[in-house]
PDB file of C-alpha atoms in Angstrom:
ATOM      1  CA  MET A   1       9.354   7.710 -13.657  1.00  0.00           C
ATOM      2  CA  ALA A   2       9.652  10.705 -16.001  1.00  0.00           C
ATOM      3  CA  LEU A   3       6.503  11.907 -17.731  1.00  0.00           C
ATOM      4  CA  THR A   4       6.743  11.145 -21.463  1.00  0.00           C
ATOM      5  CA  SER A   5       3.309  12.315 -22.611  1.00  0.00           C
ATOM      6  CA  PHE A   6       0.541  14.638 -21.478  1.00  0.00           C
ATOM      7  CA  HIS A   7      -2.997  14.248 -22.788  1.00  0.00           C
ATOM      8  CA  ARG A   8      -4.831  17.062 -21.011  1.00  0.00           C
ATOM      9  CA  MET A   9      -3.224  20.025 -22.694  1.00  0.00           C
ATOM     10  CA  MET A  10      -6.561  21.523 -23.773  1.00  0.00           C
ATOM     11  CA  ASP A  11      -7.845  21.391 -20.176  1.00  0.00           C
ATOM     12  CA  LEU A  12      -5.220  23.955 -19.142  1.00  0.00           C
ATOM     13  CA  PRO A  13      -6.128  27.671 -19.089  1.00  0.00           C
ATOM     14  CA  LEU A  14      -5.424  29.468 -22.366  1.00  0.00           C
ATOM     15  CA  GLU A  15      -2.738  31.696 -20.779  1.00  0.00           C
ATOM     16  CA  ILE A  16      -0.764  28.647 -19.606  1.00  0.00           C
ATOM     17  CA  ARG A  17      -1.085  26.993 -23.013  1.00  0.00           C
ATOM     18  CA  HIS A  18       0.322  30.139 -24.599  1.00  0.00           C
ATOM     19  CA  GLN A  19       3.302  30.102 -22.208  1.00  0.00           C
ATOM     20  CA  ILE A  20       3.946  26.461 -23.096  1.00  0.00           C
ATOM     21  CA  TYR A  21       3.902  27.269 -26.819  1.00  0.00           C
ATOM     22  CA  ILE A  22       6.532  29.979 -26.316  1.00  0.00           C
ATOM     23  CA  LEU A  23       8.748  27.851 -24.040  1.00  0.00           C
ATOM     24  CA  ALA A  24       8.544  24.940 -26.494  1.00  0.00           C
ATOM     25  CA  THR A  25       9.779  27.127 -29.371  1.00  0.00           C
ATOM     26  CA  PRO A  26      13.054  28.736 -28.252  1.00  0.00           C
ATOM     27  CA  GLY A  27      14.805  31.213 -30.522  1.00  0.00           C
ATOM     28  CA  ARG A  28      16.681  29.467 -33.327  1.00  0.00           C
ATOM     29  CA  VAL A  29      19.792  30.116 -35.374  1.00  0.00           C
ATOM     30  CA  VAL A  30      18.341  29.691 -38.866  1.00  0.00           C
ATOM     31  CA  HIS A  31      20.693  28.657 -41.667  1.00  0.00           C
ATOM     32  CA  THR A  32      19.401  29.447 -45.150  1.00  0.00           C
ATOM     33  CA  ARG A  33      21.560  28.560 -48.126  1.00  0.00           C
ATOM     34  CA  TYR A  34      21.682  30.369 -51.453  1.00  0.00           C
ATOM     35  CA  PRO A  35      23.666  28.714 -54.287  1.00  0.00           C
ATOM     36  CA  TYR A  36      26.460  30.766 -55.825  1.00  0.00           C
ATOM     37  CA  PRO A  37      25.640  31.675 -59.470  1.00  0.00           C
ATOM     38  CA  THR A  38      28.127  29.996 -61.853  1.00  0.00           C
ATOM     39  CA  PRO A  39      28.137  30.856 -65.588  1.00  0.00           C
ATOM     40  CA  GLY A  40      26.641  28.066 -67.692  1.00  0.00           C
ATOM     41  CA  ILE A  41      25.251  26.199 -64.675  1.00  0.00           C
ATOM     42  CA  ARG A  42      21.644  26.328 -63.607  1.00  0.00           C
ATOM     43  CA  ILE A  43      21.235  27.890 -60.173  1.00  0.00           C
ATOM     44  CA  GLY A  44      19.915  25.426 -57.606  1.00  0.00           C
ATOM     45  CA  ARG A  45      17.111  26.103 -55.189  1.00  0.00           C
ATOM     46  CA  SER A  46      17.600  27.907 -51.926  1.00  0.00           C
ATOM     47  CA  SER A  47      17.330  25.689 -48.854  1.00  0.00           C
ATOM     48  CA  CYS A  48      17.150  25.804 -45.059  1.00  0.00           C
ATOM     49  CA  SER A  49      18.729  23.170 -42.804  1.00  0.00           C
ATOM     50  CA  THR A  50      17.088  24.399 -39.574  1.00  0.00           C
ATOM     51  CA  LEU A  51      14.112  22.457 -38.253  1.00  0.00           C
ATOM     52  CA  ILE A  52      10.693  24.120 -38.383  1.00  0.00           C
ATOM     53  CA  PRO A  53       9.202  24.594 -34.890  1.00  0.00           C
ATOM     54  CA  SER A  54       6.888  21.608 -34.515  1.00  0.00           C
ATOM     55  CA  LEU A  55       4.091  23.626 -32.936  1.00  0.00           C
ATOM     56  CA  LEU A  56       3.688  25.541 -36.192  1.00  0.00           C
ATOM     57  CA  HIS A  57       2.162  22.451 -37.777  1.00  0.00           C
ATOM     58  CA  THR A  58       0.703  20.682 -34.739  1.00  0.00           C
ATOM     59  CA  PHE A  59      -2.771  22.226 -34.643  1.00  0.00           C
ATOM     60  CA  TYR A  60      -4.568  25.488 -35.364  1.00  0.00           C
ATOM     61  CA  GLU A  61      -4.320  27.098 -31.908  1.00  0.00           C
ATOM     62  CA  SER A  62      -0.538  26.736 -31.512  1.00  0.00           C
ATOM     63  CA  ARG A  63       0.116  27.777 -35.108  1.00  0.00           C
ATOM     64  CA  SER A  64      -2.167  30.814 -34.849  1.00  0.00           C
ATOM     65  CA  TYR A  65      -0.620  31.966 -31.557  1.00  0.00           C
ATOM     66  CA  LEU A  66       2.972  31.566 -32.768  1.00  0.00           C
ATOM     67  CA  GLN A  67       2.167  33.512 -35.909  1.00  0.00           C
ATOM     68  CA  ARG A  68       0.763  36.316 -33.765  1.00  0.00           C
ATOM     69  CA  THR A  69       3.976  36.363 -31.719  1.00  0.00           C
ATOM     70  CA  GLY A  70       6.202  36.795 -34.768  1.00  0.00           C
ATOM     71  CA  TYR A  71       6.593  33.611 -36.814  1.00  0.00           C
ATOM     72  CA  ARG A  72       6.039  34.048 -40.530  1.00  0.00           C
ATOM     73  CA  LEU A  73       7.194  32.609 -43.850  1.00  0.00           C
ATOM     74  CA  ALA A  74      10.121  34.643 -45.166  1.00  0.00           C
ATOM     75  CA  PHE A  75      13.096  34.759 -47.542  1.00  0.00           C
ATOM     76  CA  GLN A  76      11.210  33.971 -50.753  1.00  0.00           C
ATOM     77  CA  VAL A  77      13.696  34.893 -53.482  1.00  0.00           C
ATOM     78  CA  THR A  78      11.429  34.319 -56.509  1.00  0.00           C
ATOM     79  CA  PRO A  79       7.603  34.303 -56.812  1.00  0.00           C
ATOM     80  CA  THR A  80       7.674  30.489 -57.003  1.00  0.00           C
ATOM     81  CA  GLY A  81      10.618  29.981 -54.645  1.00  0.00           C
ATOM     82  CA  ARG A  82      10.662  28.360 -51.239  1.00  0.00           C
ATOM     83  CA  GLN A  83       9.975  30.206 -48.008  1.00  0.00           C
ATOM     84  CA  PHE A  84      11.197  29.459 -44.507  1.00  0.00           C
ATOM     85  CA  TRP A  85       9.655  30.038 -41.101  1.00  0.00           C
ATOM     86  CA  PHE A  86      11.408  32.830 -39.228  1.00  0.00           C
ATOM     87  CA  ASN A  87      10.693  34.923 -36.148  1.00  0.00           C
ATOM     88  CA  PHE A  88      12.309  38.320 -36.664  1.00  0.00           C
ATOM     89  CA  LYS A  89      12.020  39.115 -32.943  1.00  0.00           C
ATOM     90  CA  ARG A  90      13.666  35.948 -31.614  1.00  0.00           C
ATOM     91  CA  ASP A  91      15.584  34.115 -34.348  1.00  0.00           C
ATOM     92  CA  THR A  92      19.126  34.702 -35.626  1.00  0.00           C
ATOM     93  CA  LEU A  93      20.000  34.436 -39.322  1.00  0.00           C
ATOM     94  CA  PHE A  94      23.188  32.430 -39.916  1.00  0.00           C
ATOM     95  CA  ILE A  95      25.067  33.557 -43.031  1.00  0.00           C
ATOM     96  CA  ASP A  96      27.376  30.819 -44.323  1.00  0.00           C
ATOM     97  CA  ARG A  97      30.494  31.087 -46.487  1.00  0.00           C
ATOM     98  CA  GLY A  98      28.601  30.646 -49.757  1.00  0.00           C
ATOM     99  CA  THR A  99      26.199  33.478 -48.957  1.00  0.00           C
ATOM    100  CA  LEU A 100      29.106  35.596 -47.693  1.00  0.00           C
ATOM    101  CA  ALA A 101      30.834  35.127 -51.056  1.00  0.00           C
ATOM    102  CA  LEU A 102      27.671  36.319 -52.818  1.00  0.00           C
ATOM    103  CA  MET A 103      27.359  39.354 -50.565  1.00  0.00           C
ATOM    104  CA  ASN A 104      31.050  40.141 -50.976  1.00  0.00           C
ATOM    105  CA  GLN A 105      30.317  40.543 -54.705  1.00  0.00           C
ATOM    106  CA  GLY A 106      27.587  43.054 -53.864  1.00  0.00           C
ATOM    107  CA  ILE A 107      24.730  40.543 -54.287  1.00  0.00           C
ATOM    108  CA  ASN A 108      22.202  40.470 -51.442  1.00  0.00           C
ATOM    109  CA  PRO A 109      20.263  37.187 -51.847  1.00  0.00           C
ATOM    110  CA  PHE A 110      17.735  38.096 -49.145  1.00  0.00           C
ATOM    111  CA  PRO A 111      14.498  39.892 -50.099  1.00  0.00           C
ATOM    112  CA  LEU A 112      14.562  43.581 -49.176  1.00  0.00           C
ATOM    113  CA  GLU A 113      11.322  43.444 -47.168  1.00  0.00           C
ATOM    114  CA  ASP A 114      12.841  40.718 -44.969  1.00  0.00           C
ATOM    115  CA  THR A 115      16.277  42.274 -44.510  1.00  0.00           C
ATOM    116  CA  GLN A 116      14.591  45.381 -43.112  1.00  0.00           C
ATOM    117  CA  LYS A 117      13.269  43.304 -40.183  1.00  0.00           C
ATOM    118  CA  ILE A 118      16.275  41.146 -39.259  1.00  0.00           C
ATOM    119  CA  ARG A 119      17.693  41.977 -35.807  1.00  0.00           C
ATOM    120  CA  ARG A 120      20.422  39.356 -35.332  1.00  0.00           C
ATOM    121  CA  ILE A 121      22.825  37.715 -37.744  1.00  0.00           C
ATOM    122  CA  ALA A 122      25.723  35.287 -37.232  1.00  0.00           C
ATOM    123  CA  TYR A 123      28.870  34.626 -39.258  1.00  0.00           C
ATOM    124  CA  GLU A 124      31.817  32.291 -38.928  1.00  0.00           C
ATOM    125  CA  ARG A 125      34.442  34.619 -37.543  1.00  0.00           C
ATOM    126  CA  ALA A 126      37.229  33.212 -39.720  1.00  0.00           C
ATOM    127  CA  SER A 127      35.119  33.942 -42.815  1.00  0.00           C
ATOM    128  CA  ILE A 128      33.947  37.406 -41.829  1.00  0.00           C
ATOM    129  CA  GLU A 129      37.531  38.654 -41.585  1.00  0.00           C
ATOM    130  CA  ARG A 130      37.974  37.787 -45.291  1.00  0.00           C
ATOM    131  CA  TYR A 131      34.633  39.208 -46.428  1.00  0.00           C
ATOM    132  CA  THR A 132      34.314  42.639 -44.836  1.00  0.00           C
ATOM    133  CA  GLN A 133      32.500  43.946 -47.927  1.00  0.00           C
ATOM    134  CA  ALA A 134      29.729  41.424 -47.213  1.00  0.00           C
ATOM    135  CA  VAL A 135      29.334  42.801 -43.697  1.00  0.00           C
ATOM    136  CA  ARG A 136      29.123  46.333 -45.059  1.00  0.00           C
ATOM    137  CA  LEU A 137      26.317  45.213 -47.355  1.00  0.00           C
ATOM    138  CA  ALA A 138      24.513  43.746 -44.330  1.00  0.00           C
ATOM    139  CA  LEU A 139      24.919  47.002 -42.399  1.00  0.00           C
ATOM    140  CA  GLN A 140      23.524  48.897 -45.357  1.00  0.00           C
ATOM    141  CA  GLY A 141      20.561  46.620 -46.080  1.00  0.00           C
ATOM    142  CA  PHE A 142      19.555  45.147 -42.704  1.00  0.00           C
ATOM    143  CA  GLY A 143      17.644  48.112 -41.333  1.00  0.00           C
ATOM    144  CA  GLU A 144      16.825  46.822 -37.816  1.00  0.00           C
ATOM    145  CA  LEU A 145      20.123  45.029 -37.151  1.00  0.00           C
ATOM    146  CA  GLU A 146      21.036  45.035 -33.438  1.00  0.00           C
ATOM    147  CA  GLU A 147      23.588  42.254 -32.950  1.00  0.00           C
ATOM    148  CA  VAL A 148      26.220  40.459 -35.031  1.00  0.00           C
ATOM    149  CA  PHE A 149      27.510  37.148 -33.615  1.00  0.00           C
ATOM    150  CA  LEU A 150      31.039  36.132 -34.653  1.00  0.00           C
ATOM    151  CA  VAL A 151      31.081  32.338 -34.354  1.00  0.00           C
ATOM    152  CA  GLU A 152      34.282  30.671 -33.099  1.00  0.00           C
ATOM    153  CA  TRP A 153      33.404  27.014 -32.464  1.00  0.00           C
ATOM    154  CA  GLN A 154      30.287  25.576 -34.048  1.00  0.00           C
ATOM    155  CA  SER A 155      28.250  22.418 -33.658  1.00  0.00           C
ATOM    156  CA  LYS A 156      28.126  19.468 -36.047  1.00  0.00           C
ATOM    157  CA  VAL A 157      24.414  20.246 -36.222  1.00  0.00           C
ATOM    158  CA  VAL A 158      25.197  23.334 -38.326  1.00  0.00           C
ATOM    159  CA  ASP A 159      25.124  22.140 -41.936  1.00  0.00           C
ATOM    160  CA  PHE A 160      27.842  24.098 -43.729  1.00  0.00           C
ATOM    161  CA  ASP A 161      28.131  24.644 -47.446  1.00  0.00           C
ATOM    162  CA  ALA A 162      31.883  24.475 -47.818  1.00  0.00           C
ATOM    163  CA  PRO A 163      33.612  21.051 -48.159  1.00  0.00           C
ATOM    164  CA  LEU A 164      36.312  21.884 -45.606  1.00  0.00           C
ATOM    165  CA  ARG A 165      35.401  20.757 -42.112  1.00  0.00           C
ATOM    166  CA  LYS A 166      36.469  22.879 -39.180  1.00  0.00           C
ATOM    167  CA  SER A 167      38.331  20.943 -36.508  1.00  0.00           C
ATOM    168  CA  SER A 168      35.812  22.091 -33.901  1.00  0.00           C
ATOM    169  CA  GLU A 169      33.231  19.899 -35.670  1.00  0.00           C
ATOM    170  CA  SER A 170      35.286  16.748 -35.025  1.00  0.00           C
ATOM    171  CA  PHE A 171      35.972  17.890 -31.474  1.00  0.00           C
ATOM    172  CA  LEU A 172      32.278  18.189 -30.578  1.00  0.00           C
ATOM    173  CA  PRO A 173      29.904  15.234 -30.107  1.00  0.00           C
ATOM    174  CA  SER A 174      27.503  13.974 -32.754  1.00  0.00           C
ATOM    175  CA  PRO A 175      23.915  15.298 -32.704  1.00  0.00           C
ATOM    176  CA  ILE A 176      21.485  13.700 -30.238  1.00  0.00           C
ATOM    177  CA  PRO A 177      18.898  11.420 -31.901  1.00  0.00           C
ATOM    178  CA  ARG A 178      15.506  13.136 -31.692  1.00  0.00           C
ATOM    179  CA  GLN A 179      13.134  11.408 -29.265  1.00  0.00           C
ATOM    180  CA  HIS A 180      10.027  13.236 -30.519  1.00  0.00           C
ATOM    181  CA  ILE A 181       9.065  16.075 -32.860  1.00  0.00           C
ATOM    182  CA  TYR A 182       9.228  18.619 -30.028  1.00  0.00           C
ATOM    183  CA  ASP A 183      12.829  17.711 -29.124  1.00  0.00           C
ATOM    184  CA  THR A 184      14.849  20.948 -29.253  1.00  0.00           C
ATOM    185  CA  ARG A 185      18.124  19.699 -27.737  1.00  0.00           C
ATOM    186  CA  ASN A 186      19.929  19.926 -31.078  1.00  0.00           C
ATOM    187  CA  LEU A 187      18.965  23.533 -31.632  1.00  0.00           C
ATOM    188  CA  CYS A 188      22.108  25.652 -31.636  1.00  0.00           C
ATOM    189  CA  LYS A 189      22.339  28.828 -29.641  1.00  0.00           C
ATOM    190  CA  PRO A 190      25.053  31.460 -29.084  1.00  0.00           C
ATOM    191  CA  THR A 191      27.151  30.409 -26.083  1.00  0.00           C
ATOM    192  CA  GLU A 192      29.566  32.466 -24.015  1.00  0.00           C
ATOM    193  CA  ILE A 193      33.314  32.222 -24.636  1.00  0.00           C
ATOM    194  CA  GLN A 194      35.520  31.838 -21.558  1.00  0.00           C
ATOM    195  CA  ARG A 195      39.199  32.662 -21.167  1.00  0.00           C
ATOM    196  CA  ILE A 196      40.104  28.994 -20.719  1.00  0.00           C
ATOM    197  CA  ASP A 197      38.987  28.345 -24.308  1.00  0.00           C
ATOM    198  CA  GLU A 198      42.208  30.032 -25.455  1.00  0.00           C
ATOM    199  CA  TYR A 199      44.287  27.455 -23.593  1.00  0.00           C
ATOM    200  CA  LEU A 200      42.426  24.278 -24.600  1.00  0.00           C
ATOM    201  CA  PRO A 201      44.098  23.950 -28.042  1.00  0.00           C
ATOM    202  CA  LEU A 202      47.500  24.177 -26.307  1.00  0.00           C
ATOM    203  CA  LEU A 203      46.608  21.079 -24.284  1.00  0.00           C
ATOM    204  CA  HIS A 204      46.023  19.066 -27.470  1.00  0.00           C
ATOM    205  CA  ASN A 205      48.483  16.184 -27.988  1.00  0.00           C
ATOM    206  CA  LYS A 206      49.373  16.357 -24.293  1.00  0.00           C
ATOM    207  CA  SER A 207      47.382  15.442 -21.197  1.00  0.00           C
ATOM    208  CA  CYS A 208      44.063  16.279 -22.850  1.00  0.00           C
ATOM    209  CA  SER A 209      44.585  14.466 -26.183  1.00  0.00           C
ATOM    210  CA  LYS A 210      41.427  12.354 -26.067  1.00  0.00           C
ATOM    211  CA  HIS A 211      39.443  15.595 -25.833  1.00  0.00           C
ATOM    212  CA  ALA A 212      41.248  16.936 -28.896  1.00  0.00           C
ATOM    213  CA  LEU A 213      40.611  20.509 -29.892  1.00  0.00           C
ATOM    214  CA  GLN A 214      42.842  21.704 -32.703  1.00  0.00           C
ATOM    215  CA  ASN A 215      41.597  25.115 -33.805  1.00  0.00           C
ATOM    216  CA  PRO A 216      42.507  28.080 -31.600  1.00  0.00           C
ATOM    217  CA  LEU A 217      40.271  31.069 -31.051  1.00  0.00           C
ATOM    218  CA  SER A 218      40.630  34.014 -33.410  1.00  0.00           C
ATOM    219  CA  VAL A 219      41.276  36.194 -30.373  1.00  0.00           C
ATOM    220  CA  SER A 220      44.720  35.659 -28.869  1.00  0.00           C
ATOM    221  CA  SER A 221      45.348  37.352 -25.537  1.00  0.00           C
ATOM    222  CA  LEU A 222      47.577  34.787 -23.846  1.00  0.00           C
ATOM    223  CA  LYS A 223      50.016  36.396 -21.463  1.00  0.00           C
ATOM    224  CA  PRO A 224      51.945  35.383 -18.318  1.00  0.00           C
ATOM    225  CA  ILE A 225      49.632  34.796 -15.375  1.00  0.00           C
ATOM    226  CA  PRO A 226      50.645  36.616 -12.155  1.00  0.00           C
ATOM    227  CA  GLN A 227      51.635  34.322  -9.278  1.00  0.00           C
ATOM    228  CA  ASP A 228      48.922  35.562  -6.919  1.00  0.00           C
ATOM    229  CA  THR A 229      46.089  34.940  -9.426  1.00  0.00           C
ATOM    230  CA  ASP A 230      42.982  32.974  -8.456  1.00  0.00           C
ATOM    231  CA  LEU A 231      43.408  30.662 -11.441  1.00  0.00           C
ATOM    232  CA  ALA A 232      39.927  29.086 -11.403  1.00  0.00           C
ATOM    233  CA  LYS A 233      38.300  32.526 -11.390  1.00  0.00           C
ATOM    234  CA  TYR A 234      40.718  33.832 -14.021  1.00  0.00           C
ATOM    235  CA  LEU A 235      40.096  30.956 -16.463  1.00  0.00           C
ATOM    236  CA  SER A 236      36.310  31.183 -16.118  1.00  0.00           C
ATOM    237  CA  GLU A 237      36.201  34.890 -17.000  1.00  0.00           C
ATOM    238  CA  PRO A 238      33.685  35.546 -19.802  1.00  0.00           C
ATOM    239  CA  TYR A 239      34.773  37.225 -23.015  1.00  0.00           C
ATOM    240  CA  GLU A 240      33.275  40.573 -21.973  1.00  0.00           C
ATOM    241  CA  LYS A 241      35.879  40.806 -19.161  1.00  0.00           C
ATOM    242  CA  TRP A 242      38.813  40.742 -21.592  1.00  0.00           C
ATOM    243  CA  ARG A 243      37.273  41.891 -24.883  1.00  0.00           C
ATOM    244  CA  SER A 244      39.664  44.874 -24.961  1.00  0.00           C
ATOM    245  CA  LEU A 245      42.455  42.392 -25.774  1.00  0.00           C
ATOM    246  CA  ASP A 246      40.646  41.275 -28.939  1.00  0.00           C
ATOM    247  CA  PHE A 247      42.400  43.681 -31.292  1.00  0.00           C
ATOM    248  CA  LYS A 248      41.067  42.072 -34.485  1.00  0.00           C
ATOM    249  CA  ARG A 249      37.482  42.623 -33.352  1.00  0.00           C
ATOM    250  CA  GLU A 250      38.296  46.199 -32.369  1.00  0.00           C
ATOM    251  CA  ASP A 251      39.798  46.878 -35.815  1.00  0.00           C
ATOM    252  CA  LEU A 252      36.741  45.332 -37.488  1.00  0.00           C
ATOM    253  CA  GLU A 253      34.356  47.390 -35.364  1.00  0.00           C
ATOM    254  CA  LEU A 254      36.312  50.577 -36.055  1.00  0.00           C
ATOM    255  CA  ASP A 255      36.238  49.960 -39.802  1.00  0.00           C
ATOM    256  CA  LEU A 256      32.510  49.186 -39.813  1.00  0.00           C
ATOM    257  CA  ALA A 257      31.735  52.134 -37.511  1.00  0.00           C
ATOM    258  CA  LYS A 258      33.314  54.445 -40.100  1.00  0.00           C
ATOM    259  CA  TYR A 259      31.166  52.856 -42.803  1.00  0.00           C
ATOM    260  CA  TRP A 260      28.094  53.166 -40.552  1.00  0.00           C
ATOM    261  CA  ALA A 261      28.789  56.891 -40.133  1.00  0.00           C
ATOM    262  CA  LYS A 262      29.214  57.212 -43.907  1.00  0.00           C
ATOM    263  CA  LEU A 263      25.707  55.764 -44.299  1.00  0.00           C
ATOM    264  CA  GLY A 264      24.449  58.581 -42.073  1.00  0.00           C
ATOM    265  CA  ARG A 265      23.246  56.221 -39.329  1.00  0.00           C
ATOM    266  CA  PRO A 266      23.302  57.338 -35.650  1.00  0.00           C
ATOM    267  CA  LYS A 267      26.289  56.044 -33.676  1.00  0.00           C
ATOM    268  CA  GLU A 268      24.107  54.610 -30.887  1.00  0.00           C
ATOM    269  CA  LYS A 269      22.346  52.365 -33.433  1.00  0.00           C
ATOM    270  CA  LEU A 270      25.556  50.629 -34.540  1.00  0.00           C
ATOM    271  CA  PRO A 271      25.044  46.851 -34.070  1.00  0.00           C
ATOM    272  CA  LYS A 272      27.056  45.156 -31.327  1.00  0.00           C
ATOM    273  CA  PHE A 273      29.652  42.609 -32.434  1.00  0.00           C
ATOM    274  CA  LYS A 274      29.945  39.643 -30.081  1.00  0.00           C
ATOM    275  CA  PRO A 275      32.244  36.599 -30.483  1.00  0.00           C
ATOM    276  CA  VAL A 276      30.439  33.429 -29.353  1.00  0.00           C
ATOM    277  CA  HIS A 277      30.388  29.668 -29.784  1.00  0.00           C
ATOM    278  CA  LEU A 278      27.397  28.231 -31.652  1.00  0.00           C
ATOM    279  CA  LEU A 279      26.521  25.080 -29.704  1.00  0.00           C
ATOM    280  CA  SER A 280      23.719  22.656 -28.996  1.00  0.00           C
ATOM    281  CA  ASP A 281      22.946  21.484 -25.450  1.00  0.00           C
ATOM    282  CA  ALA A 282      25.101  18.366 -25.932  1.00  0.00           C
ATOM    283  CA  ASP A 283      27.993  20.465 -27.247  1.00  0.00           C
ATOM    284  CA  HIS A 284      27.712  22.825 -24.282  1.00  0.00           C
ATOM    285  CA  GLN A 285      27.864  19.913 -21.822  1.00  0.00           C
ATOM    286  CA  HIS A 286      30.908  18.546 -23.656  1.00  0.00           C
ATOM    287  CA  ILE A 287      32.649  21.931 -23.582  1.00  0.00           C
ATOM    288  CA  ARG A 288      31.980  22.239 -19.843  1.00  0.00           C
ATOM    289  CA  GLN A 289      33.543  18.811 -19.257  1.00  0.00           C
ATOM    290  CA  VAL A 290      36.640  19.666 -21.319  1.00  0.00           C
ATOM    291  CA  ARG A 291      36.941  23.009 -19.531  1.00  0.00           C
ATOM    292  CA  ARG A 292      36.936  21.214 -16.159  1.00  0.00           C
ATOM    293  CA  ILE A 293      39.645  18.818 -17.348  1.00  0.00           C
ATOM    294  CA  GLY A 294      41.680  21.639 -18.870  1.00  0.00           C
ATOM    295  CA  CYS A 295      41.332  23.765 -15.742  1.00  0.00           C
ATOM    296  CA  GLY A 296      42.642  20.881 -13.616  1.00  0.00           C
ATOM    297  CA  ILE A 297      45.668  20.437 -15.884  1.00  0.00           C
ATOM    298  CA  LEU A 298      46.451  24.152 -15.921  1.00  0.00           C
ATOM    299  CA  GLN A 299      46.066  24.457 -12.145  1.00  0.00           C
ATOM    300  CA  LYS A 300      48.491  21.582 -11.656  1.00  0.00           C
ATOM    301  CA  ARG A 301      51.055  23.210 -13.956  1.00  0.00           C
ATOM    302  CA  PHE A 302      50.479  26.608 -12.353  1.00  0.00           C
ATOM    303  CA  LEU A 303      51.149  25.221  -8.859  1.00  0.00           C
ATOM    304  CA  GLU A 304      54.263  23.377 -10.077  1.00  0.00           C
ATOM    305  CA  LYS A 305      55.663  26.587 -11.566  1.00  0.00           C
ATOM    306  CA  LYS A 306      54.758  28.465  -8.397  1.00  0.00           C
ATOM    307  CA  ARG A 307      56.673  25.936  -6.276  1.00  0.00           C
ATOM    308  CA  GLU A 308      59.629  26.053  -8.693  1.00  0.00           C
ATOM    309  CA  ARG A 309      59.709  29.836  -8.455  1.00  0.00           C
ATOM    310  CA  SER A 310      59.520  29.663  -4.657  1.00  0.00           C
ATOM    311  CA  ARG A 311      62.460  27.215  -4.562  1.00  0.00           C
ATOM    312  CA  TRP A 312      64.425  29.422  -6.966  1.00  0.00           C
ATOM    313  CA  VAL A 313      63.791  32.538  -4.832  1.00  0.00           C
ATOM    314  CA  LYS A 314      64.941  30.686  -1.715  1.00  0.00           C
ATOM    315  CA  SER A 315      68.087  29.464  -3.496  1.00  0.00           C
ATOM    316  CA  VAL A 316      68.950  32.959  -4.726  1.00  0.00           C
ATOM    317  CA  ALA A 317      68.340  34.395  -1.259  1.00  0.00           C
ATOM    318  CA  LYS A 318      70.609  31.760   0.261  1.00  0.00           C
ATOM    319  CA  ILE A 319      73.395  32.496  -2.242  1.00  0.00           C
ATOM    320  CA  LEU A 320      73.122  36.230  -1.642  1.00  0.00           C
ATOM    321  CA  ALA A 321      73.221  35.670   2.106  1.00  0.00           C
ATOM    322  CA  LEU A 322      76.425  33.632   1.791  1.00  0.00           C
ATOM    323  CA  LYS A 323      78.057  36.306  -0.371  1.00  0.00           C
ATOM    324  CA  SER A 324      77.132  39.183   1.917  1.00  0.00           C
ATOM    325  CA  PRO A 325      79.791  40.568   4.357  1.00  0.00           C
ATOM    326  CA  GLU A 326      77.826  39.280   7.322  1.00  0.00           C
ATOM    327  CA  GLY A 327      77.679  35.817   5.803  1.00  0.00           C
ATOM    328  CA  ALA A 328      81.445  35.913   5.286  1.00  0.00           C
TER     329      ALA A 328
END
């Protein structure tokens, strides 16, 4: 029977308790929302849809230790405004479409003292390609920025501002009901893109219709697969293996690298741009299942085409043999 509670936590050595506190608070993708200022309408309050790590309000020891390891209240826009817990060393700031629109107008809603500490940010990739000015503002103001995640598919757990729902949200499962306050299964994390993800939308409305995925990846590198390819290995290749085929990302990086140089920043400090999926544990399991199904379908088609080609080659060879002088 699985252990559901443990009542001797304080009997453990302090070092082990500290390790437990860290393991129980994985890095989060934190989504803060800033309302767009509209003339004649009172601006609403900023908000954050990401759960606060439970150990920050469990008891003094866990809270004190987590604060020493980097957690602090941040992103207070006004003296009386709300603040949100954030770990600048481990957490990623998710910038939604509403905030992107603000930044594209040259308005940085994040306090300067906080932007100087942010190391990782994430955008919806489809949005970032329309709001390059917003990314330039981030490069200019986010002094310690190391990584920029370009999100392709995202979880239902991510609470977006815009009314339009991406088809990936309907494709992925609903959030898991929380069993206890320490349950972190619905926390989203950047997840690796695989080559097969390009093919999954093409299987929609065919053999894989009950696992419907309608929106294709922004990167499109589909090309004929050589006959001697190890298909399973080919389809499971991570994005880093074929990133050179992502021309849109390369153009974006080139444009932002020029802007980075214009700011007088060293080339080696330019943040890395990485396309990812933003998924919870349940989403990741679902994606793995759909990948297995999709891989099976593609392998079946690949073998059928291989056999067809083999039959065609034999037929052509036979015809040529009959037409040759020796055959005559």
